[in-house]
XYZ file of N, CA, C and O in Angstrom:
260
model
N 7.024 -11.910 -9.758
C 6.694 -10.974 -8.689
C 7.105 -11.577 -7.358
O 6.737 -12.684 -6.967
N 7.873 -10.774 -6.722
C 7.851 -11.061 -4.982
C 6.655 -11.285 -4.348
O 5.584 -10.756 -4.646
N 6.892 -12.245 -3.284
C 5.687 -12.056 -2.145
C 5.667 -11.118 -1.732
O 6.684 -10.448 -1.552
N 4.228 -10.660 -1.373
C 3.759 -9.833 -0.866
C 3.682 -9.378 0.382
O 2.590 -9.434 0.948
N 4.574 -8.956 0.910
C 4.633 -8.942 2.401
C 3.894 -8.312 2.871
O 4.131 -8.464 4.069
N 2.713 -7.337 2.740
C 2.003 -6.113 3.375
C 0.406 -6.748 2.416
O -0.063 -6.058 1.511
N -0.316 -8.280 2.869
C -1.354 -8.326 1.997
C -2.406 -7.850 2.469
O -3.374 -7.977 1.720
N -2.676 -7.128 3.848
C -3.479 -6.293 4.386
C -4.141 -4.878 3.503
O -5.276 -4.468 3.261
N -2.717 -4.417 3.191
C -2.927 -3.239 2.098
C -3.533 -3.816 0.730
O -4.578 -3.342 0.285
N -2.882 -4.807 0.100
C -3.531 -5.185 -0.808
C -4.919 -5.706 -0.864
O -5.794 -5.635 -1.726
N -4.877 -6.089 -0.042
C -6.673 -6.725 0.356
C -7.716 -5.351 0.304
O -8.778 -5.147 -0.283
N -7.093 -4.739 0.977
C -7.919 -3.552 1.435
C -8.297 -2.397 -0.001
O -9.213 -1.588 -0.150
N -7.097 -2.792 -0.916
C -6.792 -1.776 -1.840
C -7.855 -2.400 -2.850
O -8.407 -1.610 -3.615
N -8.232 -3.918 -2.926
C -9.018 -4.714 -4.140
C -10.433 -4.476 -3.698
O -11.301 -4.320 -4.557
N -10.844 -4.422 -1.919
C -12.003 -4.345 -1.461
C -12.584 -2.768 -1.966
O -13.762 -2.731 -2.319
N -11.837 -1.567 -2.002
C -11.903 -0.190 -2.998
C -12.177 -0.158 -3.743
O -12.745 0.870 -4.113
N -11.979 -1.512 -4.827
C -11.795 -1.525 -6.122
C -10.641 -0.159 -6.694
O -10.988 0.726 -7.476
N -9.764 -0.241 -6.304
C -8.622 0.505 -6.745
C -7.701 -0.305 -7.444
O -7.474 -1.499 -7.249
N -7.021 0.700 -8.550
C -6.124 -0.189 -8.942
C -5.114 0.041 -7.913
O -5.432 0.356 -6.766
N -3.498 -0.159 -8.422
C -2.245 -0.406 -8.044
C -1.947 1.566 -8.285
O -1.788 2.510 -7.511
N -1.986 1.444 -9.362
C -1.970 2.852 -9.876
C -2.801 3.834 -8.984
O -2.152 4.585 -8.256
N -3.705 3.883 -8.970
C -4.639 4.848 -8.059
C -4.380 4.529 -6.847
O -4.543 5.649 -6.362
N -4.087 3.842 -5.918
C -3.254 3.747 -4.915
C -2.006 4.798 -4.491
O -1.849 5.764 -3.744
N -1.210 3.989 -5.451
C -0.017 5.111 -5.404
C -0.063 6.622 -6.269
O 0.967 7.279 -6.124
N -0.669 6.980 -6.770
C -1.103 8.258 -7.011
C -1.957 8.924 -5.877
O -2.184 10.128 -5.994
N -2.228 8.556 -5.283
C -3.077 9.105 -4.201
C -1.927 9.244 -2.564
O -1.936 9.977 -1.575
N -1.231 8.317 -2.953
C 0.333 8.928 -1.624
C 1.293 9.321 -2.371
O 2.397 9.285 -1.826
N 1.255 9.741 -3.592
C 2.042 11.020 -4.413
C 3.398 9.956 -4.962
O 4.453 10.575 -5.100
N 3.451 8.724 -5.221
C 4.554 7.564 -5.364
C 3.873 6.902 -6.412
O 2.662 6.780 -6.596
N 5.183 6.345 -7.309
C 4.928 5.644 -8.465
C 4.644 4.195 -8.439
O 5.025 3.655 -7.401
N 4.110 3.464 -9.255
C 3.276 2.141 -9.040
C 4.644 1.306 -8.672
O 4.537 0.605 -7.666
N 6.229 1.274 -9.511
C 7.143 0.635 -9.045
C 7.569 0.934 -7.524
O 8.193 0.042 -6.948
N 7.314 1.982 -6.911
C 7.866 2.645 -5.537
C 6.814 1.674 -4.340
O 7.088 1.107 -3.283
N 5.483 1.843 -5.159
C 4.306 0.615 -3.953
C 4.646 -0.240 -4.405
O 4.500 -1.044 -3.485
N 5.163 -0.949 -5.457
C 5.498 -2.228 -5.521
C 6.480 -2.972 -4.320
O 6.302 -3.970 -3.622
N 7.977 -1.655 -4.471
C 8.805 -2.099 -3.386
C 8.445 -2.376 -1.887
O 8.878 -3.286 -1.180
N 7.492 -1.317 -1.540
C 6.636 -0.985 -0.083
C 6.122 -2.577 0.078
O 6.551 -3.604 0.604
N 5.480 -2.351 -0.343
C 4.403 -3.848 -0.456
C 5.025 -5.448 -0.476
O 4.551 -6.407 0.134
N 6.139 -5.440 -1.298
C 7.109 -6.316 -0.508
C 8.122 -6.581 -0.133
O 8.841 -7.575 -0.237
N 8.228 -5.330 0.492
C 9.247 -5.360 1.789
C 10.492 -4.803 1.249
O 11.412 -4.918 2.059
N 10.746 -4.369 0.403
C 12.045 -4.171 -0.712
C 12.136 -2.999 0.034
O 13.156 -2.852 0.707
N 11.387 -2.242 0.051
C 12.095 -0.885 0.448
C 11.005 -0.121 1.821
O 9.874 -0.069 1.338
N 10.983 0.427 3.218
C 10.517 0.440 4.328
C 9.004 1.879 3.429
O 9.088 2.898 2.744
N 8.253 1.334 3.823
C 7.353 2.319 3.859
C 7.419 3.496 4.708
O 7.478 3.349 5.928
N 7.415 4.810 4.106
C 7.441 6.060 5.599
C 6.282 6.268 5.689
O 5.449 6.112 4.796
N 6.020 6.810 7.266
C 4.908 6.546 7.760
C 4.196 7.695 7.015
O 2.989 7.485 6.897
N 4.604 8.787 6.514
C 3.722 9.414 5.859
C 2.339 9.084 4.698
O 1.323 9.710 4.396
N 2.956 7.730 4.263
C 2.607 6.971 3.225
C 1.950 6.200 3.457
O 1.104 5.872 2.625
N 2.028 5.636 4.540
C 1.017 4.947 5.268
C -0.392 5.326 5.904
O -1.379 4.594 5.983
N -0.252 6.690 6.354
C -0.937 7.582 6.691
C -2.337 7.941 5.627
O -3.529 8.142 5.858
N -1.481 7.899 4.340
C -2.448 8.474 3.610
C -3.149 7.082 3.189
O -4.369 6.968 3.306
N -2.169 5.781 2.584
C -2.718 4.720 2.570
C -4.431 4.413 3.354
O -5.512 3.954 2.986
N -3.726 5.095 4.837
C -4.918 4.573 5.972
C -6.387 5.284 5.787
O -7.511 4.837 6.017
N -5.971 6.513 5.304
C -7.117 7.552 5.325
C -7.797 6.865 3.750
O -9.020 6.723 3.734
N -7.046 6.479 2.542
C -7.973 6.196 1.165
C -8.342 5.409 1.693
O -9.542 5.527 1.942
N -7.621 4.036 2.259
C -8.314 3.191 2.706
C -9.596 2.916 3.811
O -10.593 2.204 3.689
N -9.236 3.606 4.705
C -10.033 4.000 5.388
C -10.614 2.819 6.504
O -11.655 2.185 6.674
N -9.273 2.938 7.147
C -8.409 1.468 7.746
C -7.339 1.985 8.418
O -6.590 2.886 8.040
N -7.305 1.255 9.608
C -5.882 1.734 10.614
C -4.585 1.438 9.947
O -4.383 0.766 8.936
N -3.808 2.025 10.658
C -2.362 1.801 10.082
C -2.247 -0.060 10.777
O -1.888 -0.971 10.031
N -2.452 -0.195 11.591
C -2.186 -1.042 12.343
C -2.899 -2.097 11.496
O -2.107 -2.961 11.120
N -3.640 -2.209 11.253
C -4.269 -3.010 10.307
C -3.802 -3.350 8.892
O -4.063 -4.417 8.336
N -3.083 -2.348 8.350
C -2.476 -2.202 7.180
C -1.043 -2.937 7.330
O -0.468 -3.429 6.359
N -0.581 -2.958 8.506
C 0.269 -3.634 9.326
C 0.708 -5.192 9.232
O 1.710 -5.770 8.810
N -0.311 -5.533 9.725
C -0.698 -6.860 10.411
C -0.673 -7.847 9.395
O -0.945 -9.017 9.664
Protein backbone atom coordinates (compact mmCIF):
# COMPACT_ATOMS: atom_id res chain seq x y z
CA UNK A 1 0.00 0.00 0.00
CA UNK A 2 1.03 3.68 -0.68
CA UNK A 3 1.35 6.28 1.94
CA UNK A 4 -1.31 7.82 2.86
CA UNK A 5 -1.32 11.21 1.99
CA UNK A 6 -4.86 12.53 3.26
CA UNK A 7 -4.49 10.74 7.10
CA UNK A 8 -6.92 13.35 8.38
CA UNK A 9 -9.70 11.56 6.40
CA UNK A 10 -8.58 8.38 7.50
CA UNK A 11 -8.40 9.22 11.09
CA UNK A 12 -11.64 10.72 10.98
CA UNK A 13 -13.16 7.79 8.93
CA UNK A 14 -11.77 5.01 11.97
CA UNK A 15 -13.04 7.63 14.74
CA UNK A 16 -16.91 6.74 12.77
CA UNK A 17 -16.06 3.46 12.96
CA UNK A 18 -16.59 3.23 9.19
CA UNK A 19 -15.17 1.02 7.03
CA UNK A 20 -13.21 1.98 3.69
CA UNK A 21 -16.23 0.67 1.91
CA UNK A 22 -18.94 2.69 3.65
CA UNK A 23 -16.97 5.67 3.14
CA UNK A 24 -16.86 5.48 -0.40
CA UNK A 25 -20.34 4.34 -0.89
CA UNK A 26 -21.60 7.19 0.79
CA UNK A 27 -19.66 9.80 -1.99
CA UNK A 28 -21.15 7.40 -4.66
CA UNK A 29 -17.10 6.01 -5.56
CA UNK A 30 -15.60 2.67 -5.36
CA UNK A 31 -13.25 1.53 -2.45
CA UNK A 32 -10.24 1.40 -5.31
CA UNK A 33 -11.30 5.19 -6.50
CA UNK A 34 -10.81 6.36 -2.29
CA UNK A 35 -7.95 4.41 -2.31
CA UNK A 36 -6.38 6.63 -5.16
CA UNK A 37 -7.90 10.00 -3.38
CA UNK A 38 -6.34 9.15 -0.19
CA UNK A 39 -2.97 8.80 -1.61
CA UNK A 40 -2.63 11.27 -3.74
CA UNK A 41 -2.81 9.05 -6.98
CA UNK A 42 -5.58 10.69 -8.31
CA UNK A 43 -6.96 14.68 -7.09
CA UNK A 44 -10.06 14.42 -5.07
CA UNK A 45 -13.15 16.70 -6.56
CA UNK A 46 -14.40 18.84 -4.29
CA UNK A 47 -17.71 17.36 -4.59
CA UNK A 48 -16.33 14.36 -2.79
CA UNK A 49 -14.95 16.03 -0.32
CA UNK A 50 -17.96 17.78 0.46
CA UNK A 51 -19.79 14.83 1.18
CA UNK A 52 -16.68 13.23 2.91
CA UNK A 53 -17.07 16.51 5.26
CA UNK A 54 -20.75 16.26 5.94
CA UNK A 55 -20.42 11.92 6.91
CA UNK A 56 -17.69 12.98 8.62
CA UNK A 57 -18.82 15.71 10.07
CA UNK A 58 -15.56 17.70 9.87
CA UNK A 59 -14.36 20.65 7.73
CA UNK A 60 -12.98 20.23 4.48
CA UNK A 61 -10.08 22.04 5.71
CA UNK A 62 -9.46 19.67 8.24
CA UNK A 63 -9.81 16.75 6.01
CA UNK A 64 -7.08 18.73 4.32
CA UNK A 65 -4.47 19.29 6.64
Amino acid sequence: MKKVVFANIEAERLKKGMSKTDLAQSAGITPRTYYNYICGIAPIPSKVLLVFSKTLNCSVDHLLS
